[in-house]
């Protein structure tokens, strides 16, 4: 099941078979349209990604283009592949080894998001950002990675003993279900985390200092570096981050204690 704009896509099993349908809620005068046999449908604009089980019981990933009416098998490698999400021309899917992959429909390039095993329904994509849950530490935690980064960097959004599952993403907002409640997060580093590794430490102070003097900084997030909200990133910000790290100040000047 998925929604994009005014279109809704869903799995119908009323006949005993898995069938994908879509309907434009802006034009309720037209009935739902049958897309193809398959399951796990996801929609983005004019494209619908879904999983098809062939006669040999192998699962492949297909994409239907509503603007052209064409349906194409985009991932049909040996073993099972399963559609997980789609955003524009990026198709998110589980490979046969349960690793998470992204296929770029514009050029056929594939990117491995993670080799950690994930289960269907525990990942989603929005733009170049992929969010997922895995249980590498025994409980489910939520991770996000931005494939637009020159060197994609995994950021962990949860770190409690609770089990966090079913993450979904839209733009810079991520929501997920926890064992005891539902939670959400606004993507982006916290104030002071200039290299966005989910920790504010002396490395961030060095990153800001290097940026200020013009040295190359491979991973830098200006929105997190101006810790005194002066409108400029300079040596004062580097000093404040150092002081915050060693405990000399409880918070940054523009951050509530």
PDB file of C-alpha atoms in Angstrom:
ATOM      1  CA  UNK A   1       0.000   0.000   0.000  1.00  0.00           C
ATOM      2  CA  UNK A   2       1.226   3.487  -0.787  1.00  0.00           C
ATOM      3  CA  UNK A   3       0.191   7.064  -1.580  1.00  0.00           C
ATOM      4  CA  UNK A   4       1.771   9.622  -3.910  1.00  0.00           C
ATOM      5  CA  UNK A   5      -0.032  12.875  -4.559  1.00  0.00           C
ATOM      6  CA  UNK A   6      -3.664  11.952  -5.232  1.00  0.00           C
ATOM      7  CA  UNK A   7      -2.900   8.362  -6.249  1.00  0.00           C
ATOM      8  CA  UNK A   8      -3.317   5.359  -3.979  1.00  0.00           C
ATOM      9  CA  UNK A   9      -1.883   1.912  -4.742  1.00  0.00           C
ATOM     10  CA  UNK A  10      -2.767  -1.287  -2.914  1.00  0.00           C
ATOM     11  CA  UNK A  11      -2.685  -5.089  -2.922  1.00  0.00           C
ATOM     12  CA  UNK A  12      -5.994  -6.836  -3.638  1.00  0.00           C
ATOM     13  CA  UNK A  13      -6.461 -10.507  -2.726  1.00  0.00           C
ATOM     14  CA  UNK A  14     -10.238 -10.736  -3.082  1.00  0.00           C
ATOM     15  CA  UNK A  15      -9.963 -13.266  -5.927  1.00  0.00           C
ATOM     16  CA  UNK A  16      -7.410 -15.408  -4.098  1.00  0.00           C
ATOM     17  CA  UNK A  17      -4.551 -14.028  -6.202  1.00  0.00           C
ATOM     18  CA  UNK A  18      -2.182 -11.157  -5.480  1.00  0.00           C
ATOM     19  CA  UNK A  19      -3.136  -8.219  -7.705  1.00  0.00           C
ATOM     20  CA  UNK A  20      -1.972  -4.582  -7.669  1.00  0.00           C
ATOM     21  CA  UNK A  21      -4.491  -1.777  -8.174  1.00  0.00           C
ATOM     22  CA  UNK A  22      -4.206   2.008  -8.321  1.00  0.00           C
ATOM     23  CA  UNK A  23      -6.779   4.782  -8.087  1.00  0.00           C
ATOM     24  CA  UNK A  24      -6.571   8.536  -8.536  1.00  0.00           C
ATOM     25  CA  UNK A  25      -8.598  10.047  -5.689  1.00  0.00           C
ATOM     26  CA  UNK A  26      -8.826  13.332  -7.603  1.00  0.00           C
ATOM     27  CA  UNK A  27     -11.022  11.600 -10.192  1.00  0.00           C
ATOM     28  CA  UNK A  28     -13.436   9.378  -8.304  1.00  0.00           C
ATOM     29  CA  UNK A  29     -15.579   9.031 -11.401  1.00  0.00           C
ATOM     30  CA  UNK A  30     -13.081   6.516 -12.759  1.00  0.00           C
ATOM     31  CA  UNK A  31     -12.810   3.065 -11.163  1.00  0.00           C
ATOM     32  CA  UNK A  32      -9.645   1.589  -9.707  1.00  0.00           C
ATOM     33  CA  UNK A  33      -7.215   0.400 -12.379  1.00  0.00           C
ATOM     34  CA  UNK A  34      -5.681  -3.048 -12.375  1.00  0.00           C
ATOM     35  CA  UNK A  35      -1.904  -2.707 -12.735  1.00  0.00           C
ATOM     36  CA  UNK A  36      -0.446  -6.217 -12.683  1.00  0.00           C
ATOM     37  CA  UNK A  37      -0.327  -9.454 -10.747  1.00  0.00           C
ATOM     38  CA  UNK A  38       2.023  -8.925  -7.816  1.00  0.00           C
ATOM     39  CA  UNK A  39       2.356  -7.719  -4.247  1.00  0.00           C
ATOM     40  CA  UNK A  40       4.145  -5.195  -2.006  1.00  0.00           C
ATOM     41  CA  UNK A  41       3.227  -2.211  -4.219  1.00  0.00           C
ATOM     42  CA  UNK A  42       4.815   1.202  -3.644  1.00  0.00           C
ATOM     43  CA  UNK A  43       4.184   4.376  -5.672  1.00  0.00           C
ATOM     44  CA  UNK A  44       6.082   7.552  -6.504  1.00  0.00           C
ATOM     45  CA  UNK A  45       4.599   9.932  -9.060  1.00  0.00           C
ATOM     46  CA  UNK A  46       3.838   7.937 -12.210  1.00  0.00           C
ATOM     47  CA  UNK A  47       5.819   4.855 -11.183  1.00  0.00           C
ATOM     48  CA  UNK A  48       4.647   1.849  -9.215  1.00  0.00           C
ATOM     49  CA  UNK A  49       7.188  -0.695  -7.937  1.00  0.00           C
ATOM     50  CA  UNK A  50       6.014  -4.142  -6.889  1.00  0.00           C
ATOM     51  CA  UNK A  51       7.071  -7.766  -6.525  1.00  0.00           C
ATOM     52  CA  UNK A  52       6.079 -10.496  -8.982  1.00  0.00           C
ATOM     53  CA  UNK A  53       6.366 -14.216  -8.283  1.00  0.00           C
ATOM     54  CA  UNK A  54       7.074 -16.080 -11.512  1.00  0.00           C
ATOM     55  CA  UNK A  55       5.973 -19.594 -12.468  1.00  0.00           C
ATOM     56  CA  UNK A  56       9.223 -20.903 -10.997  1.00  0.00           C
ATOM     57  CA  UNK A  57       8.344 -19.221  -7.654  1.00  0.00           C
ATOM     58  CA  UNK A  58      11.212 -16.750  -8.076  1.00  0.00           C
ATOM     59  CA  UNK A  59      10.435 -13.212  -6.938  1.00  0.00           C
ATOM     60  CA  UNK A  60      11.456 -10.257  -9.133  1.00  0.00           C
ATOM     61  CA  UNK A  61      11.002  -6.482  -8.954  1.00  0.00           C
ATOM     62  CA  UNK A  62       8.806  -4.791 -11.556  1.00  0.00           C
ATOM     63  CA  UNK A  63       7.978  -1.151 -12.275  1.00  0.00           C
ATOM     64  CA  UNK A  64       4.816   0.062 -13.988  1.00  0.00           C
ATOM     65  CA  UNK A  65       4.849   3.522 -15.580  1.00  0.00           C
ATOM     66  CA  UNK A  66       1.387   5.093 -15.468  1.00  0.00           C
ATOM     67  CA  UNK A  67       2.338   7.708 -18.068  1.00  0.00           C
ATOM     68  CA  UNK A  68       3.237   5.118 -20.714  1.00  0.00           C
ATOM     69  CA  UNK A  69       1.310   2.060 -19.511  1.00  0.00           C
ATOM     70  CA  UNK A  70       4.503  -0.048 -19.698  1.00  0.00           C
ATOM     71  CA  UNK A  71       5.475  -2.676 -17.142  1.00  0.00           C
ATOM     72  CA  UNK A  72       9.112  -3.738 -16.883  1.00  0.00           C
ATOM     73  CA  UNK A  73      11.043  -6.274 -14.832  1.00  0.00           C
ATOM     74  CA  UNK A  74      13.819  -4.047 -13.468  1.00  0.00           C
ATOM     75  CA  UNK A  75      15.498  -6.598 -11.162  1.00  0.00           C
ATOM     76  CA  UNK A  76      15.332 -10.246 -12.212  1.00  0.00           C
ATOM     77  CA  UNK A  77      18.558 -11.751 -10.891  1.00  0.00           C
ATOM     78  CA  UNK A  78      18.875 -15.354  -9.635  1.00  0.00           C
ATOM     79  CA  UNK A  79      17.148 -15.808  -6.303  1.00  0.00           C
ATOM     80  CA  UNK A  80      14.421 -13.657  -4.807  1.00  0.00           C
ATOM     81  CA  UNK A  81      14.306  -9.872  -4.964  1.00  0.00           C
ATOM     82  CA  UNK A  82      11.506  -7.938  -3.312  1.00  0.00           C
ATOM     83  CA  UNK A  83      10.340  -4.360  -3.857  1.00  0.00           C
ATOM     84  CA  UNK A  84      10.498  -2.239  -0.702  1.00  0.00           C
ATOM     85  CA  UNK A  85      10.075   1.330  -1.954  1.00  0.00           C
ATOM     86  CA  UNK A  86      10.398   3.807  -4.798  1.00  0.00           C
ATOM     87  CA  UNK A  87      11.199   7.518  -4.964  1.00  0.00           C
ATOM     88  CA  UNK A  88      11.396   9.118  -8.391  1.00  0.00           C
ATOM     89  CA  UNK A  89      13.780   6.951 -10.409  1.00  0.00           C
ATOM     90  CA  UNK A  90      15.252   5.179  -7.373  1.00  0.00           C
ATOM     91  CA  UNK A  91      13.889   1.715  -6.569  1.00  0.00           C
ATOM     92  CA  UNK A  92      14.629   0.252  -3.135  1.00  0.00           C
ATOM     93  CA  UNK A  93      14.613  -3.525  -2.925  1.00  0.00           C
ATOM     94  CA  UNK A  94      15.789  -6.519  -0.926  1.00  0.00           C
ATOM     95  CA  UNK A  95      18.283  -8.709  -2.742  1.00  0.00           C
ATOM     96  CA  UNK A  96      18.437 -12.493  -2.535  1.00  0.00           C
ATOM     97  CA  UNK A  97      20.878 -12.273   0.398  1.00  0.00           C
ATOM     98  CA  UNK A  98      18.468  -9.874   2.189  1.00  0.00           C
ATOM     99  CA  UNK A  99      20.856  -6.954   1.736  1.00  0.00           C
ATOM    100  CA  UNK A 100      19.243  -3.626   0.895  1.00  0.00           C
ATOM    101  CA  UNK A 101      19.899  -2.256  -2.605  1.00  0.00           C
ATOM    102  CA  UNK A 102      18.911   0.805  -4.642  1.00  0.00           C
ATOM    103  CA  UNK A 103      18.484   0.711  -8.426  1.00  0.00           C
ATOM    104  CA  UNK A 104      18.674   3.958 -10.401  1.00  0.00           C
ATOM    105  CA  UNK A 105      16.239   3.576 -13.308  1.00  0.00           C
ATOM    106  CA  UNK A 106      17.908   6.414 -15.212  1.00  0.00           C
ATOM    107  CA  UNK A 107      21.231   4.610 -15.677  1.00  0.00           C
ATOM    108  CA  UNK A 108      20.858   1.098 -14.254  1.00  0.00           C
ATOM    109  CA  UNK A 109      23.383   1.764 -11.467  1.00  0.00           C
ATOM    110  CA  UNK A 110      22.950  -0.208  -8.256  1.00  0.00           C
ATOM    111  CA  UNK A 111      24.026   0.896  -4.803  1.00  0.00           C
ATOM    112  CA  UNK A 112      24.300  -1.274  -1.710  1.00  0.00           C
ATOM    113  CA  UNK A 113      22.677   0.515   1.214  1.00  0.00           C
ATOM    114  CA  UNK A 114      23.644  -2.120   3.763  1.00  0.00           C
ATOM    115  CA  UNK A 115      24.663  -5.748   3.974  1.00  0.00           C
ATOM    116  CA  UNK A 116      22.897  -6.053   7.319  1.00  0.00           C
ATOM    117  CA  UNK A 117      19.953  -8.362   6.859  1.00  0.00           C
ATOM    118  CA  UNK A 118      16.593  -6.617   6.929  1.00  0.00           C
ATOM    119  CA  UNK A 119      13.069  -7.926   6.550  1.00  0.00           C
ATOM    120  CA  UNK A 120      10.377  -6.610   4.213  1.00  0.00           C
ATOM    121  CA  UNK A 121       8.600  -3.573   5.589  1.00  0.00           C
ATOM    122  CA  UNK A 122      11.567  -2.353   7.631  1.00  0.00           C
ATOM    123  CA  UNK A 123      12.921   0.116   5.069  1.00  0.00           C
ATOM    124  CA  UNK A 124      11.715   3.087   3.020  1.00  0.00           C
ATOM    125  CA  UNK A 125      13.093   5.727   0.658  1.00  0.00           C
ATOM    126  CA  UNK A 126      12.417   9.427   0.083  1.00  0.00           C
ATOM    127  CA  UNK A 127      14.579  11.315  -2.383  1.00  0.00           C
ATOM    128  CA  UNK A 128      18.132  10.100  -1.803  1.00  0.00           C
ATOM    129  CA  UNK A 129      17.528   9.161   1.839  1.00  0.00           C
ATOM    130  CA  UNK A 130      16.964   5.559   2.892  1.00  0.00           C
ATOM    131  CA  UNK A 131      15.704   4.650   6.343  1.00  0.00           C
ATOM    132  CA  UNK A 132      15.617   1.149   7.739  1.00  0.00           C
ATOM    133  CA  UNK A 133      15.469  -0.942  10.906  1.00  0.00           C
ATOM    134  CA  UNK A 134      17.703  -3.878  11.739  1.00  0.00           C
ATOM    135  CA  UNK A 135      18.457  -5.921  14.842  1.00  0.00           C
ATOM    136  CA  UNK A 136      22.236  -6.097  14.729  1.00  0.00           C
ATOM    137  CA  UNK A 137      22.394  -5.377  18.488  1.00  0.00           C
ATOM    138  CA  UNK A 138      19.600  -7.696  19.477  1.00  0.00           C
ATOM    139  CA  UNK A 139      16.821  -5.104  19.394  1.00  0.00           C
ATOM    140  CA  UNK A 140      15.464  -3.235  16.395  1.00  0.00           C
ATOM    141  CA  UNK A 141      17.026   0.189  15.792  1.00  0.00           C
ATOM    142  CA  UNK A 142      16.421   2.776  13.079  1.00  0.00           C
ATOM    143  CA  UNK A 143      19.193   3.950  10.753  1.00  0.00           C
ATOM    144  CA  UNK A 144      19.256   6.471   7.899  1.00  0.00           C
ATOM    145  CA  UNK A 145      21.734   7.059   5.089  1.00  0.00           C
ATOM    146  CA  UNK A 146      21.786   9.774   2.424  1.00  0.00           C
ATOM    147  CA  UNK A 147      22.963   8.326  -0.892  1.00  0.00           C
ATOM    148  CA  UNK A 148      23.582  11.855  -2.207  1.00  0.00           C
ATOM    149  CA  UNK A 149      26.608  12.195   0.085  1.00  0.00           C
ATOM    150  CA  UNK A 150      29.932  11.710  -1.666  1.00  0.00           C
ATOM    151  CA  UNK A 151      30.662   9.061   0.970  1.00  0.00           C
ATOM    152  CA  UNK A 152      27.259   7.929   2.322  1.00  0.00           C
ATOM    153  CA  UNK A 153      27.316   7.946   6.115  1.00  0.00           C
ATOM    154  CA  UNK A 154      25.005   5.844   8.239  1.00  0.00           C
ATOM    155  CA  UNK A 155      23.303   7.689  11.088  1.00  0.00           C
ATOM    156  CA  UNK A 156      21.623   5.844  13.937  1.00  0.00           C
ATOM    157  CA  UNK A 157      18.373   7.478  15.056  1.00  0.00           C
ATOM    158  CA  UNK A 158      17.560   5.203  18.010  1.00  0.00           C
ATOM    159  CA  UNK A 159      19.728   3.774  20.751  1.00  0.00           C
ATOM    160  CA  UNK A 160      17.443   2.396  23.437  1.00  0.00           C
ATOM    161  CA  UNK A 161      16.602  -1.131  24.512  1.00  0.00           C
ATOM    162  CA  UNK A 162      13.108  -0.736  23.079  1.00  0.00           C
ATOM    163  CA  UNK A 163      12.366  -2.410  19.748  1.00  0.00           C
ATOM    164  CA  UNK A 164      11.970   0.104  16.895  1.00  0.00           C
ATOM    165  CA  UNK A 165      10.343  -1.111  13.672  1.00  0.00           C
ATOM    166  CA  UNK A 166       8.482  -0.063  10.510  1.00  0.00           C
ATOM    167  CA  UNK A 167      10.281   3.242   9.789  1.00  0.00           C
ATOM    168  CA  UNK A 168       8.831   5.564   7.149  1.00  0.00           C
ATOM    169  CA  UNK A 169      10.347   8.715   5.680  1.00  0.00           C
ATOM    170  CA  UNK A 170       9.127  11.812   3.847  1.00  0.00           C
ATOM    171  CA  UNK A 171      11.651  14.526   3.097  1.00  0.00           C
ATOM    172  CA  UNK A 172      13.573  15.135   6.321  1.00  0.00           C
ATOM    173  CA  UNK A 173      11.051  13.515   8.671  1.00  0.00           C
ATOM    174  CA  UNK A 174      11.197   9.918   9.849  1.00  0.00           C
ATOM    175  CA  UNK A 175       8.544   8.092  11.859  1.00  0.00           C
ATOM    176  CA  UNK A 176       8.651   4.602  13.302  1.00  0.00           C
ATOM    177  CA  UNK A 177       6.844   2.343  15.739  1.00  0.00           C
ATOM    178  CA  UNK A 178       8.388   1.328  19.041  1.00  0.00           C
ATOM    179  CA  UNK A 179       7.289  -1.478  21.288  1.00  0.00           C
ATOM    180  CA  UNK A 180       5.755   0.992  23.719  1.00  0.00           C
ATOM    181  CA  UNK A 181       4.937   4.038  21.571  1.00  0.00           C
ATOM    182  CA  UNK A 182       5.313   5.736  18.191  1.00  0.00           C
ATOM    183  CA  UNK A 183       8.231   8.093  17.612  1.00  0.00           C
ATOM    184  CA  UNK A 184       9.549  10.529  15.052  1.00  0.00           C
ATOM    185  CA  UNK A 185      12.719  12.449  14.264  1.00  0.00           C
ATOM    186  CA  UNK A 186      13.693  15.451  12.185  1.00  0.00           C
ATOM    187  CA  UNK A 187      16.716  14.480  10.117  1.00  0.00           C
ATOM    188  CA  UNK A 188      19.876  16.511  10.435  1.00  0.00           C
ATOM    189  CA  UNK A 189      22.679  16.758  12.974  1.00  0.00           C
ATOM    190  CA  UNK A 190      22.135  18.204  16.419  1.00  0.00           C
ATOM    191  CA  UNK A 191      23.783  21.539  17.178  1.00  0.00           C
ATOM    192  CA  UNK A 192      27.547  21.053  17.458  1.00  0.00           C
ATOM    193  CA  UNK A 193      27.672  17.751  15.570  1.00  0.00           C
ATOM    194  CA  UNK A 194      29.481  19.343  12.612  1.00  0.00           C
ATOM    195  CA  UNK A 195      30.445  16.030  10.990  1.00  0.00           C
ATOM    196  CA  UNK A 196      27.046  14.410  11.682  1.00  0.00           C
ATOM    197  CA  UNK A 197      28.188  11.214  13.342  1.00  0.00           C
ATOM    198  CA  UNK A 198      25.566  11.489  16.096  1.00  0.00           C
ATOM    199  CA  UNK A 199      28.158  12.615  18.663  1.00  0.00           C
ATOM    200  CA  UNK A 200      29.321  16.079  19.678  1.00  0.00           C
ATOM    201  CA  UNK A 201      32.996  15.789  20.539  1.00  0.00           C
ATOM    202  CA  UNK A 202      36.446  17.297  20.017  1.00  0.00           C
ATOM    203  CA  UNK A 203      36.479  16.068  16.422  1.00  0.00           C
ATOM    204  CA  UNK A 204      33.620  18.447  15.656  1.00  0.00           C
ATOM    205  CA  UNK A 205      35.655  21.328  17.076  1.00  0.00           C
ATOM    206  CA  UNK A 206      38.548  20.374  14.798  1.00  0.00           C
ATOM    207  CA  UNK A 207      36.228  20.100  11.797  1.00  0.00           C
ATOM    208  CA  UNK A 208      34.881  23.615  12.420  1.00  0.00           C
ATOM    209  CA  UNK A 209      38.397  24.968  12.928  1.00  0.00           C
ATOM    210  CA  UNK A 210      39.609  23.444   9.667  1.00  0.00           C
ATOM    211  CA  UNK A 211      36.608  24.818   7.816  1.00  0.00           C
ATOM    212  CA  UNK A 212      37.229  28.300   9.236  1.00  0.00           C
ATOM    213  CA  UNK A 213      40.867  28.446   8.074  1.00  0.00           C
ATOM    214  CA  UNK A 214      40.026  27.003   4.666  1.00  0.00           C
ATOM    215  CA  UNK A 215      41.378  23.476   5.003  1.00  0.00           C
ATOM    216  CA  UNK A 216      39.542  20.682   3.133  1.00  0.00           C
ATOM    217  CA  UNK A 217      36.762  19.138   5.226  1.00  0.00           C
ATOM    218  CA  UNK A 218      35.355  15.917   3.693  1.00  0.00           C
ATOM    219  CA  UNK A 219      32.190  15.842   5.804  1.00  0.00           C
ATOM    220  CA  UNK A 220      30.810  19.115   7.117  1.00  0.00           C
ATOM    221  CA  UNK A 221      27.308  20.317   8.036  1.00  0.00           C
ATOM    222  CA  UNK A 222      27.179  24.108   8.396  1.00  0.00           C
ATOM    223  CA  UNK A 223      23.730  24.002  10.019  1.00  0.00           C
ATOM    224  CA  UNK A 224      25.267  22.311  13.061  1.00  0.00           C
ATOM    225  CA  UNK A 225      28.449  24.394  13.219  1.00  0.00           C
ATOM    226  CA  UNK A 226      27.172  27.896  14.046  1.00  0.00           C
ATOM    227  CA  UNK A 227      26.604  27.065  17.720  1.00  0.00           C
ATOM    228  CA  UNK A 228      26.300  30.667  18.900  1.00  0.00           C
ATOM    229  CA  UNK A 229      23.853  31.549  16.105  1.00  0.00           C
ATOM    230  CA  UNK A 230      25.966  34.522  15.026  1.00  0.00           C
ATOM    231  CA  UNK A 231      25.388  33.879  11.344  1.00  0.00           C
ATOM    232  CA  UNK A 232      29.074  33.054  10.848  1.00  0.00           C
ATOM    233  CA  UNK A 233      31.150  29.927  11.402  1.00  0.00           C
ATOM    234  CA  UNK A 234      34.457  30.815  13.029  1.00  0.00           C
ATOM    235  CA  UNK A 235      36.950  30.038  15.792  1.00  0.00           C
ATOM    236  CA  UNK A 236      34.398  31.006  18.461  1.00  0.00           C
ATOM    237  CA  UNK A 237      32.177  28.124  17.387  1.00  0.00           C
ATOM    238  CA  UNK A 238      35.126  25.732  17.546  1.00  0.00           C
ATOM    239  CA  UNK A 239      35.959  26.947  21.067  1.00  0.00           C
ATOM    240  CA  UNK A 240      32.355  26.595  22.244  1.00  0.00           C
ATOM    241  CA  UNK A 241      32.127  23.044  20.936  1.00  0.00           C
ATOM    242  CA  UNK A 242      35.346  22.175  22.796  1.00  0.00           C
ATOM    243  CA  UNK A 243      33.987  23.725  25.996  1.00  0.00           C
ATOM    244  CA  UNK A 244      30.713  21.856  25.627  1.00  0.00           C
ATOM    245  CA  UNK A 245      32.562  18.579  25.088  1.00  0.00           C
ATOM    246  CA  UNK A 246      34.667  18.867  28.258  1.00  0.00           C
ATOM    247  CA  UNK A 247      31.722  20.106  30.315  1.00  0.00           C
ATOM    248  CA  UNK A 248      32.721  23.743  30.831  1.00  0.00           C
ATOM    249  CA  UNK A 249      29.351  24.909  29.486  1.00  0.00           C
ATOM    250  CA  UNK A 250      26.035  23.032  29.800  1.00  0.00           C
ATOM    251  CA  UNK A 251      24.720  24.101  26.398  1.00  0.00           C
ATOM    252  CA  UNK A 252      25.441  26.340  23.447  1.00  0.00           C
ATOM    253  CA  UNK A 253      24.444  30.048  23.541  1.00  0.00           C
ATOM    254  CA  UNK A 254      21.475  29.548  21.220  1.00  0.00           C
ATOM    255  CA  UNK A 255      20.486  26.195  22.696  1.00  0.00           C
ATOM    256  CA  UNK A 256      18.278  25.918  25.780  1.00  0.00           C
ATOM    257  CA  UNK A 257      19.874  24.266  28.795  1.00  0.00           C
TER     258      UNK A 257
END
